[in-house]
Structures are given as C-alpha cells and as structure tokens.
Short mmCIF file of C-alpha atoms in Angstrom, two decimals:
data_model
loop_
_atom_site.label_atom_id
_atom_site.label_comp_id
_atom_site.label_asym_id
_atom_site.label_seq_id
_atom_site.Cartn_x
_atom_site.Cartn_y
_atom_site.Cartn_z
CA MET H 166 -15.25 46.99 -109.58
CA SER H 167 -17.19 47.80 -106.49
CA SER H 168 -16.67 46.07 -103.17
CA ASP H 169 -20.04 44.33 -103.44
CA GLU H 170 -19.12 42.91 -106.82
CA ARG H 171 -15.79 41.67 -105.51
CA PHE H 172 -17.61 39.94 -102.53
CA LEU H 173 -20.08 38.19 -104.88
CA GLU H 174 -17.24 37.02 -107.18
CA GLN H 175 -15.32 35.62 -104.20
CA ALA H 176 -18.44 33.80 -102.92
CA ASP H 177 -19.01 32.30 -106.39
CA ASP H 178 -15.42 31.04 -106.46
CA ASN H 179 -15.92 29.40 -103.03
CA ILE H 180 -19.14 27.68 -104.16
CA SER H 181 -17.50 26.39 -107.34
CA SER H 182 -14.63 24.80 -105.30
CA LEU H 183 -16.30 22.19 -103.04
CA ASP H 184 -14.47 19.04 -101.90
CA GLY H 185 -15.94 15.65 -102.60
CA TYR H 186 -17.52 13.73 -99.70
CA PHE H 187 -18.90 10.32 -98.83
CA ASN H 188 -21.64 8.73 -96.78
CA ILE H 189 -21.69 5.31 -95.10
CA SER H 190 -24.98 3.67 -94.13
CA ALA H 191 -25.90 0.24 -92.83
CA ASP H 192 -29.01 -1.91 -93.01
CA ASP H 193 -29.86 -5.57 -92.80
CA GLN H 194 -28.33 -6.13 -96.29
CA GLY H 195 -24.94 -4.76 -95.37
CA VAL H 196 -22.79 -1.61 -95.34
CA HIS H 197 -23.29 0.83 -98.24
CA LEU H 198 -20.94 3.55 -99.45
CA SER H 199 -21.96 6.65 -101.43
CA VAL H 200 -19.17 8.84 -102.86
CA TYR H 201 -19.80 12.34 -104.23
CA PRO H 202 -17.37 14.08 -106.59
CA PRO H 203 -15.70 17.46 -105.88
CA GLN H 204 -16.72 20.73 -107.60
CA GLY H 205 -14.36 23.14 -109.22
CA ALA H 206 -10.97 23.01 -107.61
CA GLY H 207 -12.20 20.89 -104.67
CA GLN H 208 -10.35 17.79 -103.51
CA PRO H 209 -11.74 14.32 -104.28
CA VAL H 210 -12.46 11.71 -101.59
CA ARG H 211 -9.51 9.52 -100.71
CA VAL H 212 -9.75 5.76 -100.05
CA PRO H 213 -7.82 5.83 -96.69
CA GLN H 214 -10.42 8.20 -95.25
CA ILE H 215 -13.15 5.69 -96.00
CA ILE H 216 -11.16 2.71 -94.66
CA GLU H 217 -10.45 4.56 -91.39
CA ASN H 218 -14.16 5.38 -90.97
CA LEU H 219 -15.17 1.75 -91.63
CA VAL H 220 -12.64 0.44 -89.08
CA GLU H 221 -13.98 2.85 -86.48
CA ARG H 222 -17.40 1.34 -87.09
CA GLY H 223 -15.97 -2.10 -86.38
CA ILE H 224 -15.80 -3.19 -90.04
CA SER H 225 -12.50 -4.86 -90.83
CA LYS H 226 -13.47 -7.07 -93.78
CA MET H 227 -14.01 -5.06 -96.99
CA ASP H 228 -13.36 -5.23 -100.78
CA ASN H 229 -10.53 -2.76 -101.38
CA ALA H 230 -10.77 -2.98 -105.18
CA LEU H 231 -14.45 -2.18 -104.97
CA LEU H 232 -13.67 0.77 -102.71
CA ILE H 233 -11.17 2.17 -105.19
CA ARG H 234 -13.68 1.86 -108.05
CA VAL H 235 -16.54 3.48 -106.13
CA VAL H 236 -14.27 6.37 -105.12
CA LYS H 237 -12.99 6.79 -108.64
CA GLU H 238 -16.50 6.75 -110.15
CA ALA H 239 -17.99 9.03 -107.42
CA LEU H 240 -21.51 8.54 -108.72
CA GLY H 241 -23.23 9.42 -105.45
CA THR H 242 -25.19 6.16 -105.46
CA PRO H 243 -25.02 3.62 -102.58
CA VAL H 244 -22.81 0.60 -103.24
CA LYS H 245 -22.51 -2.35 -100.84
CA VAL H 246 -18.90 -2.58 -99.79
CA ALA H 247 -19.14 -4.93 -96.73
CA ASP H 248 -21.46 -7.22 -94.85
CA LYS H 249 -23.31 -5.92 -91.75
CA PRO H 250 -20.86 -6.06 -88.73
CA VAL H 251 -21.62 -8.22 -85.72
CA GLU H 252 -22.59 -5.95 -82.79
CA VAL H 253 -20.03 -6.11 -79.92
CA GLU H 254 -21.38 -6.60 -76.37
CA PRO H 255 -20.08 -4.42 -73.53
CA GLU H 256 -17.86 -6.09 -70.92
CA ILE H 257 -19.16 -5.82 -67.33
CA GLN H 258 -16.72 -7.13 -64.67
CA ILE H 259 -17.88 -7.51 -61.05
CA LEU H 260 -15.45 -8.76 -58.41
CA VAL H 261 -16.64 -9.69 -54.89
CA ALA H 262 -14.07 -9.41 -52.08
CA ARG H 263 -13.12 -12.53 -50.17
CA ASP H 264 -14.88 -11.32 -47.00
CA ARG H 265 -17.97 -10.45 -49.12
CA MET H 266 -18.02 -6.95 -47.62
CA GLU H 267 -17.26 -5.13 -50.88
CA ALA H 268 -17.64 -5.46 -54.67
CA THR H 269 -15.94 -3.58 -57.50
CA LEU H 270 -17.34 -2.82 -60.96
CA GLN H 271 -15.57 -2.13 -64.27
CA ALA H 272 -17.52 -1.46 -67.49
CA ASN H 273 -15.48 -1.84 -70.71
CA LEU H 274 -16.94 -0.67 -74.08
CA PRO H 275 -14.89 -2.04 -77.05
CA LYS H 276 -15.06 -0.44 -80.52
CA GLY H 277 -18.35 -1.04 -82.18
CA CYS H 278 -19.96 -1.84 -78.85
CA ARG H 279 -23.55 -1.02 -78.39
CA PRO H 280 -24.55 1.49 -75.71
CA ILE H 281 -24.95 0.34 -72.10
CA ASN H 282 -27.51 1.45 -69.48
CA ILE H 283 -27.70 1.29 -65.71
CA GLY H 284 -30.56 -1.20 -65.77
CA GLU H 285 -28.55 -3.99 -67.37
CA VAL H 286 -25.61 -3.27 -65.02
CA MET H 287 -27.95 -3.55 -62.00
CA ASN H 288 -29.27 -6.86 -63.35
CA LYS H 289 -25.71 -8.13 -63.74
CA ILE H 290 -24.93 -7.12 -60.15
CA LYS H 291 -28.02 -8.89 -58.80
CA GLN H 292 -27.19 -12.00 -60.86
CA THR H 293 -23.90 -12.06 -58.96
CA GLY H 294 -25.96 -12.36 -55.77
CA ILE H 295 -25.33 -8.84 -54.46
CA VAL H 296 -28.42 -7.50 -52.72
CA TYR H 297 -27.11 -5.16 -49.98
CA GLY H 298 -25.25 -1.85 -50.02
CA ILE H 299 -25.53 -1.21 -53.77
CA ASP H 300 -24.24 2.28 -54.72
CA SER H 301 -26.21 3.63 -57.72
CA ALA H 302 -24.14 6.79 -58.01
CA ALA H 303 -20.91 4.74 -58.26
CA ILE H 304 -22.47 2.56 -60.97
CA GLU H 305 -23.45 5.63 -63.02
CA SER H 306 -19.88 6.88 -62.65
CA ALA H 307 -18.49 3.57 -64.00
CA ILE H 308 -20.78 3.77 -67.04
CA ALA H 309 -19.80 7.38 -67.71
CA ARG H 310 -16.09 6.53 -67.49
CA PRO H 311 -15.61 3.16 -69.25
CA GLY H 312 -12.57 1.26 -68.02
CA SER H 313 -12.55 2.83 -64.56
CA THR H 314 -12.95 0.66 -61.45
CA VAL H 315 -15.42 1.70 -58.76
CA VAL H 316 -16.76 0.18 -55.53
CA CYS H 317 -20.33 -0.58 -56.45
CA ALA H 318 -21.49 -2.20 -53.19
CA LYS H 319 -20.41 -2.07 -49.53
CA GLY H 320 -21.51 -4.25 -46.66
CA LEU H 321 -22.19 -3.11 -43.12
CA ARG H 322 -19.25 -4.21 -41.01
CA PRO H 323 -20.09 -5.57 -37.55
CA VAL H 324 -19.18 -3.45 -34.50
CA ASP H 325 -17.32 -5.55 -31.96
CA GLY H 326 -18.49 -5.40 -28.36
CA VAL H 327 -16.69 -3.26 -25.76
CA ASN H 328 -14.66 -5.14 -23.16
CA ALA H 329 -15.76 -4.94 -19.53
CA PHE H 330 -13.80 -2.42 -17.47
CA ILE H 331 -13.58 -1.16 -13.90
CA THR H 332 -14.51 2.40 -12.95
CA TYR H 333 -13.07 3.58 -9.65
CA HIS H 334 -15.23 5.98 -7.67
CA ILE H 335 -12.28 6.86 -5.43
CA ASP H 336 -9.59 9.22 -6.73
CA LEU H 337 -6.40 7.16 -6.88
CA GLU H 338 -4.56 9.57 -9.19
CA SER H 339 -3.94 12.29 -6.57
CA LYS H 340 -2.31 9.86 -4.12
CA GLY H 341 1.12 11.16 -3.18
CA ARG H 342 0.43 14.54 -4.77
CA PRO H 343 0.74 17.57 -2.44
CA VAL H 344 -2.33 19.74 -1.88
CA GLU H 345 -2.17 22.98 -3.84
CA LEU H 346 -3.04 26.08 -1.82
CA GLU H 347 -5.18 28.96 -3.11
CA ASP H 348 -2.13 31.12 -3.80
CA GLY H 349 -0.59 28.40 -5.96
CA ARG H 350 1.92 27.22 -3.38
CA VAL H 351 2.17 23.52 -2.56
CA ASP H 352 1.47 22.23 0.96
CA PHE H 353 4.09 19.52 1.47
CA LYS H 354 2.58 18.63 4.85
CA ASN H 355 -0.55 17.30 3.11
CA LEU H 356 0.71 14.76 0.60
CA ASN H 357 -2.42 12.58 0.32
CA MET H 358 -0.25 9.53 0.91
CA PHE H 359 -3.25 7.46 2.02
CA THR H 360 -6.67 7.05 0.43
CA THR H 361 -9.30 6.64 3.14
CA VAL H 362 -12.88 5.43 2.71
CA LEU H 363 -16.01 5.16 4.83
CA LYS H 364 -18.03 2.05 5.61
CA ASP H 365 -20.43 1.14 2.77
CA GLU H 366 -18.80 3.70 0.44
CA LEU H 367 -18.88 2.75 -3.27
CA LEU H 368 -15.29 2.02 -4.28
CA ALA H 369 -15.39 0.49 -7.75
CA GLU H 370 -17.90 -0.63 -10.33
CA LYS H 371 -17.66 -3.07 -13.21
CA ILE H 372 -19.12 -1.84 -16.49
CA PRO H 373 -20.26 -5.09 -18.18
CA PRO H 374 -19.09 -6.04 -21.70
CA THR H 375 -21.39 -5.33 -24.63
CA PRO H 376 -22.35 -8.00 -27.19
CA GLY H 377 -21.60 -5.77 -30.18
CA THR H 378 -23.74 -5.02 -33.27
CA VAL H 379 -24.16 -7.56 -36.09
CA GLY H 380 -23.22 -6.51 -39.62
CA MET H 381 -24.45 -7.47 -43.10
CA ASP H 382 -22.37 -8.59 -46.11
CA ILE H 383 -23.25 -7.56 -49.67
CA LEU H 384 -24.85 -10.96 -50.29
CA GLY H 385 -27.39 -10.28 -47.54
CA ASN H 386 -25.87 -12.54 -44.87
CA GLU H 387 -25.58 -11.41 -41.24
CA VAL H 388 -22.02 -11.02 -40.02
CA PRO H 389 -21.75 -11.75 -36.28
CA ALA H 390 -19.96 -9.28 -34.00
CA LYS H 391 -17.20 -10.26 -31.61
CA PRO H 392 -18.54 -9.83 -28.05
CA GLY H 393 -16.52 -7.86 -25.49
CA ARG H 394 -14.40 -9.79 -23.00
CA ASP H 395 -15.59 -10.01 -19.41
CA LEU H 396 -13.37 -9.63 -16.36
CA VAL H 397 -13.42 -10.64 -12.72
CA LEU H 398 -14.40 -8.09 -10.08
CA PRO H 399 -11.36 -6.85 -8.11
CA ILE H 400 -12.58 -8.20 -4.77
CA GLY H 401 -10.03 -8.03 -1.96
CA LYS H 402 -10.29 -7.84 1.83
CA ASN H 403 -13.06 -6.08 3.78
CA VAL H 404 -15.24 -5.30 0.77
CA TYR H 405 -18.59 -6.62 -0.45
CA VAL H 406 -20.39 -6.72 -3.78
CA VAL H 407 -23.83 -5.34 -4.66
CA GLU H 408 -25.76 -6.47 -7.76
CA GLY H 409 -22.73 -8.45 -8.90
CA LEU H 410 -21.13 -5.24 -10.18
CA LYS H 411 -20.46 -2.72 -7.41
CA VAL H 412 -17.70 -3.05 -4.80
CA HIS H 413 -18.41 -1.34 -1.46
CA ALA H 414 -16.25 -0.88 1.63
CA GLY H 415 -17.10 -3.40 4.33
CA GLN H 416 -15.65 -1.05 6.93
CA ALA H 417 -13.92 2.30 7.24
CA GLY H 418 -10.23 2.20 6.50
CA GLN H 419 -7.44 2.74 4.02
CA LEU H 420 -8.06 1.82 0.38
CA VAL H 421 -5.24 -0.29 -1.01
CA VAL H 422 -5.18 -1.79 -4.53
CA VAL H 423 -2.85 -4.80 -4.68
CA ASN H 424 -2.65 -7.15 -7.69
CA ASN H 425 -5.66 -5.34 -9.17
CA LYS H 426 -7.74 -6.19 -6.09
CA VAL H 427 -9.48 -3.57 -3.96
CA ASN H 428 -8.81 -3.93 -0.23
CA VAL H 429 -9.86 -1.87 2.77
CA ILE H 430 -7.25 -1.97 5.52
CA PRO H 431 -8.46 -0.80 8.94
CA VAL H 432 -4.98 0.36 10.00
CA ILE H 433 -2.53 2.72 8.32
CA GLU H 434 1.04 1.71 9.09
CA VAL H 435 3.75 4.33 8.63
CA LYS H 436 7.13 2.59 8.50
CA GLY H 437 9.11 5.62 9.61
CA ASP H 438 8.45 9.13 10.90
CA VAL H 439 5.50 11.38 10.12
CA ASP H 440 7.39 14.17 8.39
CA LEU H 441 7.80 15.67 4.92
CA SER H 442 8.07 12.18 3.44
CA THR H 443 4.52 11.30 4.51
CA GLY H 444 2.83 14.64 5.16
CA ASN H 445 -0.07 14.98 7.59
CA ILE H 446 -2.25 11.92 8.14
CA GLU H 447 -6.01 12.00 8.57
CA PHE H 448 -7.73 8.60 8.66
CA VAL H 449 -11.10 7.08 9.54
CA GLY H 450 -9.48 3.96 10.99
CA SER H 451 -6.44 3.43 13.20
CA VAL H 452 -2.86 4.59 12.60
CA LEU H 453 0.39 2.89 13.57
CA VAL H 454 3.54 5.02 13.32
CA GLN H 455 6.75 3.01 13.59
CA GLY H 456 8.78 6.19 14.07
CA SER H 457 7.98 9.60 15.57
CA VAL H 458 5.70 12.54 14.77
CA GLN H 459 7.95 15.46 13.91
CA THR H 460 7.41 19.13 14.71
CA GLY H 461 4.50 20.78 12.96
CA PHE H 462 2.93 17.57 11.59
CA THR H 463 -0.49 16.11 12.36
CA VAL H 464 -1.94 12.64 12.86
CA LYS H 465 -5.73 12.49 13.21
CA ALA H 466 -7.67 9.22 13.35
CA GLU H 467 -11.15 8.12 14.26
CA GLY H 468 -9.61 4.89 15.55
CA ASN H 469 -6.59 4.39 17.77
CA VAL H 470 -3.18 5.99 17.23
CA GLU H 471 -0.03 4.17 18.31
CA ILE H 472 3.36 5.87 17.98
CA THR H 473 6.50 3.84 18.60
CA GLY H 474 8.74 6.88 19.00
CA ASN H 475 8.05 10.41 20.25
CA VAL H 476 5.67 13.24 19.49
CA SER H 477 7.77 16.36 19.10
CA GLY H 478 5.65 19.48 18.81
CA GLY H 479 3.01 17.81 16.65
CA ILE H 480 -0.75 17.29 16.84
CA VAL H 481 -2.19 13.82 17.49
CA GLU H 482 -5.89 13.01 17.78
CA GLY H 483 -7.54 9.62 18.11
CA LYS H 484 -9.79 7.34 20.10
CA ASN H 485 -6.89 6.05 22.19
CA VAL H 486 -3.45 7.60 21.78
CA VAL H 487 -0.42 5.54 22.81
CA VAL H 488 3.06 7.10 22.63
CA ARG H 489 5.65 4.43 23.49
CA MET H 490 8.41 6.92 24.17
CA GLY H 491 7.15 10.34 25.20
CA ILE H 492 5.36 13.57 24.36
CA GLN H 493 7.64 16.58 23.94
CA GLY H 494 5.16 19.37 23.32
CA MET H 495 7.70 22.15 22.78
CA HIS H 496 4.87 24.53 23.78
CA ARG H 497 3.09 23.84 20.48
CA GLY H 498 0.61 21.26 19.21
CA TYR H 499 -1.45 18.99 21.45
CA ILE H 500 -2.56 15.41 22.10
CA LYS H 501 -6.29 14.66 22.24
CA ALA H 502 -8.04 11.33 22.79
CA THR H 503 -11.74 10.61 23.08
CA GLU H 504 -10.80 7.84 25.52
CA ASN H 505 -7.26 7.31 26.91
CA VAL H 506 -3.77 8.75 26.46
CA VAL H 507 -0.80 6.52 27.40
CA ALA H 508 2.82 7.76 27.31
CA LYS H 509 6.20 7.27 28.94
CA TYR H 510 6.52 10.98 29.75
CA ILE H 511 4.83 14.32 29.00
CA GLU H 512 6.89 17.51 28.86
CA ASN H 513 5.86 21.05 27.91
CA ALA H 514 2.74 19.65 26.28
CA THR H 515 -1.04 19.98 26.24
CA VAL H 516 -2.96 16.72 26.62
CA TYR H 517 -6.72 16.02 26.71
CA ALA H 518 -8.37 12.66 27.38
CA GLY H 519 -12.05 11.67 27.41
CA LYS H 520 -11.24 9.07 30.07
CA ASP H 521 -7.75 8.49 31.53
CA VAL H 522 -4.21 9.79 31.10
CA ILE H 523 -1.65 7.13 32.10
CA VAL H 524 2.03 8.10 32.27
CA SER H 525 4.82 5.76 33.39
CA ASP H 526 7.55 8.24 34.31
CA VAL H 527 7.04 12.04 34.59
CA ILE H 528 4.75 14.93 33.70
CA LEU H 529 6.77 18.15 33.46
CA HIS H 530 5.39 21.67 32.99
CA SER H 531 2.37 20.54 31.02
CA LYS H 532 -1.37 21.07 30.87
CA VAL H 533 -3.05 17.69 31.26
CA SER H 534 -6.81 17.23 31.46
CA ALA H 535 -8.68 13.92 31.87
CA ALA H 536 -12.41 13.40 32.25
CA LYS H 537 -11.77 10.59 34.75
CA ARG H 538 -8.25 9.88 35.99
CA VAL H 539 -4.61 10.92 35.69
CA ILE H 540 -2.33 8.09 36.84
CA ILE H 541 1.46 8.35 37.15
CA GLU H 542 2.70 5.75 39.61
CA GLU H 543 5.52 3.83 37.88
CA ARG H 544 9.22 4.64 37.82
CA ARG H 545 9.62 8.16 39.22
CA GLY H 546 5.88 8.87 39.11
CA LEU H 547 6.64 12.59 39.19
CA ILE H 548 4.44 15.63 38.46
CA VAL H 549 6.26 18.98 38.33
CA GLY H 550 4.87 22.32 37.14
CA GLY H 551 1.89 23.03 34.93
CA GLN H 552 -1.76 22.20 35.57
CA ILE H 553 -3.07 18.66 35.97
CA SER H 554 -6.85 18.17 36.20
CA ALA H 555 -9.12 15.13 36.36
CA GLY H 556 -12.80 14.56 36.88
CA GLU H 557 -12.44 11.77 39.46
CA GLU H 558 -8.88 11.01 40.56
CA ILE H 559 -5.20 11.91 40.30
CA ARG H 560 -2.59 9.41 41.48
CA ALA H 561 1.17 10.03 41.61
CA LYS H 562 4.28 9.20 43.60
CA THR H 563 5.70 12.73 43.89
CA VAL H 564 4.13 16.12 43.20
CA GLY H 565 6.23 19.28 43.01
CA THR H 566 9.91 19.80 43.92
CA GLY H 567 11.95 20.94 46.86
CA SER H 568 12.42 24.29 45.11
CA ALA H 569 8.64 24.94 45.38
CA THR H 570 7.82 24.83 41.65
CA ASN H 571 4.27 26.03 41.08
CA THR H 572 2.12 23.01 40.30
CA ASP H 573 -1.71 22.94 40.14
CA ILE H 574 -3.48 19.64 40.85
CA GLU H 575 -7.27 19.66 40.35
CA VAL H 576 -9.95 16.99 40.70
CA GLY H 577 -13.73 17.14 40.53
CA VAL H 578 -13.66 19.31 37.43
CA ASN H 579 -14.43 18.50 33.83
CA PRO H 580 -14.39 21.68 31.75
CA GLN H 581 -15.68 19.95 28.59
CA MET H 582 -18.61 18.39 30.41
CA ARG H 583 -19.44 21.62 32.21
CA GLU H 584 -19.36 23.53 28.92
CA GLU H 585 -21.65 20.94 27.32
CA TYR H 586 -23.98 21.22 30.31
CA GLN H 587 -24.24 25.00 29.97
CA GLU H 588 -24.79 24.83 26.21
CA LEU H 589 -27.55 22.22 26.63
CA ARG H 590 -29.38 24.32 29.21
CA LYS H 591 -29.22 27.34 26.91
CA GLU H 592 -30.48 25.31 23.92
CA VAL H 593 -33.33 23.81 25.96
CA ARG H 594 -34.55 27.31 26.93
CA LYS H 595 -34.54 28.35 23.28
CA ILE H 596 -36.45 25.26 22.13
CA GLU H 597 -38.96 25.64 24.97
CA PHE H 598 -39.68 29.18 23.77
CA ASN H 599 -40.19 27.90 20.17
CA LEU H 600 -42.49 25.16 21.48
CA GLU H 601 -44.54 27.71 23.44
CA GLN H 602 -44.99 29.90 20.32
CA THR H 603 -45.93 26.86 18.24
CA GLN H 604 -48.54 25.72 20.76
CA LYS H 605 -50.08 29.23 20.90
CA ALA H 606 -50.44 29.27 17.12
CA LEU H 607 -52.00 25.78 17.18
CA THR H 608 -54.52 26.91 19.79
CA ILE H 609 -55.62 29.80 17.58
CA LEU H 610 -55.93 27.60 14.47
CA ARG H 611 -57.86 24.87 16.29
CA ALA H 612 -60.33 27.46 17.60
CA MET H 613 -61.33 28.28 14.03
CA ASN H 614 -64.15 26.50 12.18
CA GLN H 615 -62.31 23.55 10.65
CA ASN H 616 -64.90 23.10 7.87
CA SER H 617 -64.33 26.63 6.48
CA LEU H 618 -60.58 26.74 7.14
CA PRO H 619 -58.66 28.06 4.05
CA PRO H 620 -56.20 25.62 2.42
CA GLU H 621 -53.16 27.65 3.48
CA LYS H 622 -54.36 27.68 7.12
CA HIS H 623 -55.00 23.95 6.98
CA GLU H 624 -51.47 23.37 5.66
CA MET H 625 -50.08 25.59 8.43
CA LEU H 626 -51.98 23.52 11.00
CA LEU H 627 -50.35 20.32 9.72
CA LYS H 628 -46.85 21.85 9.69
CA LEU H 629 -47.18 23.26 13.20
CA THR H 630 -48.48 19.93 14.53
CA LYS H 631 -45.42 18.13 13.11
CA ALA H 632 -43.10 20.83 14.44
CA GLN H 633 -44.64 20.52 17.92
CA PHE H 634 -43.86 16.80 18.17
CA HIS H 635 -40.34 17.35 16.81
CA LEU H 636 -39.60 20.06 19.40
CA ILE H 637 -40.99 17.92 22.24
CA GLY H 638 -38.68 15.08 21.14
CA GLN H 639 -35.65 17.40 21.07
CA ILE H 640 -36.38 18.73 24.55
CA GLU H 641 -36.75 15.23 25.98
CA THR H 642 -33.43 14.09 24.48
CA MET H 643 -31.58 17.14 25.81
CA ARG H 644 -33.09 16.85 29.30
CA ASN H 645 -31.96 13.22 29.50
CA ARG H 646 -28.42 14.26 28.62
CA ILE H 647 -28.53 17.09 31.18
CA ALA H 648 -29.57 14.58 33.85
CA GLU H 649 -26.61 12.33 32.90
CA ILE H 650 -24.16 15.24 33.15
CA GLU H 651 -25.59 16.40 36.48
CA LEU H 652 -25.12 12.91 37.90
CA ALA H 653 -21.53 12.78 36.62
CA LEU H 654 -20.75 16.24 38.03
CA GLU H 655 -22.25 15.21 41.37
CA GLU H 656 -19.98 12.16 41.49
CA MET H 657 -16.98 14.35 40.71
CA ARG H 658 -17.55 16.24 43.95
CA TYR H 659 -16.09 13.19 45.65
CA GLY H 660 -12.89 13.27 43.60
CA HIS H 661 -9.59 12.70 45.38
CA ILE H 662 -5.84 13.11 44.98
CA LYS H 663 -3.50 10.29 46.06
CA VAL H 664 0.26 10.75 46.54
CA SER H 665 2.22 7.66 47.56
CA ASP H 666 5.46 9.52 48.37
CA ILE H 667 5.52 13.31 48.91
CA VAL H 668 3.78 16.55 48.00
CA TYR H 669 6.12 19.56 48.09
CA PRO H 670 5.33 23.18 48.96
CA GLY H 671 4.39 25.26 45.91
CA VAL H 672 1.67 22.75 44.96
CA LYS H 673 -1.92 23.99 44.85
CA LEU H 674 -4.58 21.34 45.43
CA VAL H 675 -8.12 21.90 44.11
CA VAL H 676 -11.10 19.60 44.80
CA GLY H 677 -14.23 20.93 43.13
CA THR H 678 -14.42 24.57 44.23
CA LEU H 679 -12.15 24.11 47.25
CA VAL H 680 -8.48 25.17 47.18
CA LYS H 681 -5.60 24.10 49.44
CA PRO H 682 -2.06 25.49 49.00
CA VAL H 683 0.62 23.11 50.30
CA ARG H 684 2.98 25.00 52.65
CA ASP H 685 4.88 22.07 54.17
CA PRO H 686 5.88 18.71 52.67
CA ILE H 687 3.18 16.06 53.06
CA LYS H 688 3.91 12.34 52.71
CA PHE H 689 1.75 9.29 51.89
CA ALA H 690 -1.49 11.28 51.74
CA THR H 691 -4.96 11.26 50.18
CA PHE H 692 -6.73 14.59 49.70
CA TYR H 693 -10.54 14.84 49.48
CA ALA H 694 -13.38 17.31 50.15
CA GLU H 695 -15.46 17.07 53.30
CA ASP H 696 -17.46 19.61 55.32
CA GLY H 697 -16.48 22.46 53.02
CA GLU H 698 -12.72 21.93 53.19
CA ILE H 699 -9.98 19.77 51.72
CA LYS H 700 -8.93 17.17 54.24
CA THR H 701 -5.83 15.04 54.32
CA GLY H 702 -6.04 11.30 54.97
CA SER H 703 -3.58 8.45 54.88
CA TYR H 704 -2.57 6.96 51.52
CA LYS H 705 -4.53 3.81 50.81
#
C-alpha cells in the first residue's frame, strides 16, 4: 500500500470516529437542548457536561430525567429542558468619603449578569450627586476588572494660607563670626560682635498672611481655605514703621533684637576690654568701653568714645574721645577726635583733635596736635619730650625737665587746615580752567545760526550750559571755604603759650613761623608773637 493510500485510510478512520455534541439555545419560550450522537468509535455526550454548561448560564432549575432521556435519544432536535433564566443585574457600589473629597467605585458582575457599559456607571455616579473630579479612565479600569476598587472621583483640596512672617534686611547670622581673609585665615580682631545700622535704613519687613485658595468637593461644594495667621510687627525702641509693614531705623546705632522686637541703641556698651573677646569695633553711634583697649585693637565711632580704663597701643577714633585713665601709645596706634580728646595722661602716643586736647596730669614723649587748644593744668600739668602743637593756645604748668629734654611747643599752626587750604586752591584753579574752556565752547556754539543748528550741536549747547552753572557753583562754594580758612589762619597768628610754673632749657617754642629756643629757665610766662619775634610776658 502506498503512502497516499495509507493517509486516505487514516483520514477516513478519523472521520468515522466523531464524538457526539450538544447545543443549548434560549428564546422567550425557554432553554432548549439539542444532542447529537457520536459517529464510529466517538464518545457520546454525557449529562454532567450539559448540567455544568447550564449552571454557567445561570440556570439552576432543570428536569434531570428529561436531560437523561434527551441525551440517550440524541435525536439532534431541540427539546425544552428549562424555563428562560431571569437576567442578573450588575452590582455597582459607590462610596463617598466622609469629607466628600473622594469616592470609590466597585463593579461586581455575578454569573449570568448582563454586560455593563461606562454610560450606566456614569449615570449611577451622577445619581449619587458626584459632579466634580470624575475620573473616566479609572471607571473604565473598574469595568475591565470586575471586583476591583478604584478611586473614581477626587475633589480639589483647599490650599491653606501662608502665615505672616518677618524678613530681616540686616544680616544677623554673621554676628559673632570672625571675618575670613582672602587667604582663608580668620581675622579674630574683627568678630562682627555688633550689628550697626544707619538712620532710615530698612531693618525688617512683615510679609502679610495670604487668605489661601478655596477647594471643591466632589459634590460641587466650595471648601473654604484656612487663612494664614497674622503677627505683630517687632517694633522696639528708636524705629518707625512705613506702610504698616516696614520697620526703619529712627537713628543710627546698634541693632539689638530683644524679645523678638527690633531696637536701635545709639550707644554700644562693652562690659570689659576691647580684645580678642570682642574684636575691633566700628560703629555709627557712640561707644562706651567699661575696660581698656588692648594693644593692636581698634575702636572707631562716628559718635563719642568713652573708655573707662586705658588705651594701650590701640587705635581710637570718634567725635569726642574720653580716656578716664590714660593713653599709653607704645609707639603704635593713635587717638583721633573730630572735636576733643580728654585723658588723664598721654605717653609715647600720637593724638589728633579737631578742637581741644585736655590732659589732667602729664604728656610724655608724645606727638599731640589740636586745631585749637592743648590744656594741661591740673595735678602735675607736665609736658616732657615730643612735639605739642595747637592752632590757638597751649597751657601747662611745667614744660621740659632740668635735664634739658628736647620738647617742641608750637602754636599758630594747623597742619590739617593748611593742607585743606592748599588742596582747595589747587582744585579751584583746575575748575576755573574747565569753566574757561566751557565758556569758549559756548561762545562758538551761540555764534552759529540757531535755526540751522544740527541736533547734536543743540544737545551739546544744553549740556555745556548746565555744566557752566555747575562749575560756577563749585567755585563759589570752594572760595567761601578758602575765605573761612584764611580767617582762621590769620587768627592763629596771635596764638600764645602759657606756662604757670616753669619752662626748662631744651624746650623749643614756635609761634607761627617764629622760633625761640629756651636757654635758661623761665617762670610764670606767656609767649606770643609781636614785631617779628617771640616775646615773653607775665603769666595771666
């Protein structure tokens, strides 16, 4: 037998051995069963197969005897075996959260349940009252996966308002932190121990609270936001408020925050010494040091400086400088006041004063310069060594020593004023030259036909006219100051030196440009310039 013949015989055997099968259909009359017999060696239909299929279709009530007969007969004709089943509805569960900001959906499809679509689920959701934040994609997911729970709607939660807060425009964080130098080292003499501010400077600002943003629940109701809390402005001493929000300094001084209140204190008080514990001090107000200023440290103030102890090789600058004990310069540092310097003693120091230097005991081997007077008449009232100069007057008890210590006493000189005078005269000459050039250019421009003057020439004419008036104003101001200095210098020509006890040899007296070395002791004398020489009169 050929291979083709064997293949055809095998196919014929397969066709002649078909299993029986059944078909279940339903209509308005009921459920009908058709059973078909097997062919050849095929297997017949079994009753449990049919019962299982009917149960899956939701049919639980059936005539078992009838089923057995229909299967046994296998006629292939439809036979009613059960009534039409009642169609099962899908279960749609929607739960709304207590705060009405969220809803969950679960779609259950029991056996025999009809199909479900998104439209009827949406209607169910809307019947619940949900109108806001519905998530269509989540609903489709719940339908595709029956029995799963999804969030089908979300509300918009309110955003609470931001509380009011204070923004400081002054750096308070770096207080007490040493200044870092360019090479990375730390300068422990500049510790930023004090925060200083200028008059009218903005110190702090209140950022008002915000009302917040309202939300919306899933039922369409507005959900109010919680507004931010307000706070009271931190108003302390010597400050004022602008626009109800901004705190400004009422005067220059030290910024101090106490009990959350911003204060401006016009005086810095240092309880002990100015040393490594405080660092250098630079302040726009006044400074009170309860201790001393140690070697190498600096106190600079735009106001007064009062030091209870000593100044030992430090630098002190201020409007008035008062040193209750004394100034030990140690040939380093200096004391400078725009008005007066007052001290118990001055030794090996450099001192400048815009008005007077007043010392109660001694000035030893120092350079002291005062625009008006140097007065040392209490206790010993002694000047020994160094150079003492004043614009108008020097008064002392004793000048020099019996051992002829070199001591220079000068009146009728004010180096700072003379330097200012020379600088002003030089500046006036320069401005006069600029004014002359400006006026020449104006003359040329004004000689041109103004109607046909190009725009750039017209603009130049306006600029030069403004510049001319500005230069004239500068010259007038400077000439007034020159006149004031000339008058002051003229008055200094009549300066005098008064010694109530004795002037020793070794002292050099200078009045203006006149010089008089003292070769013999002179007692109770006044020295002054007259007829081109320094004359000696009685002490008055």
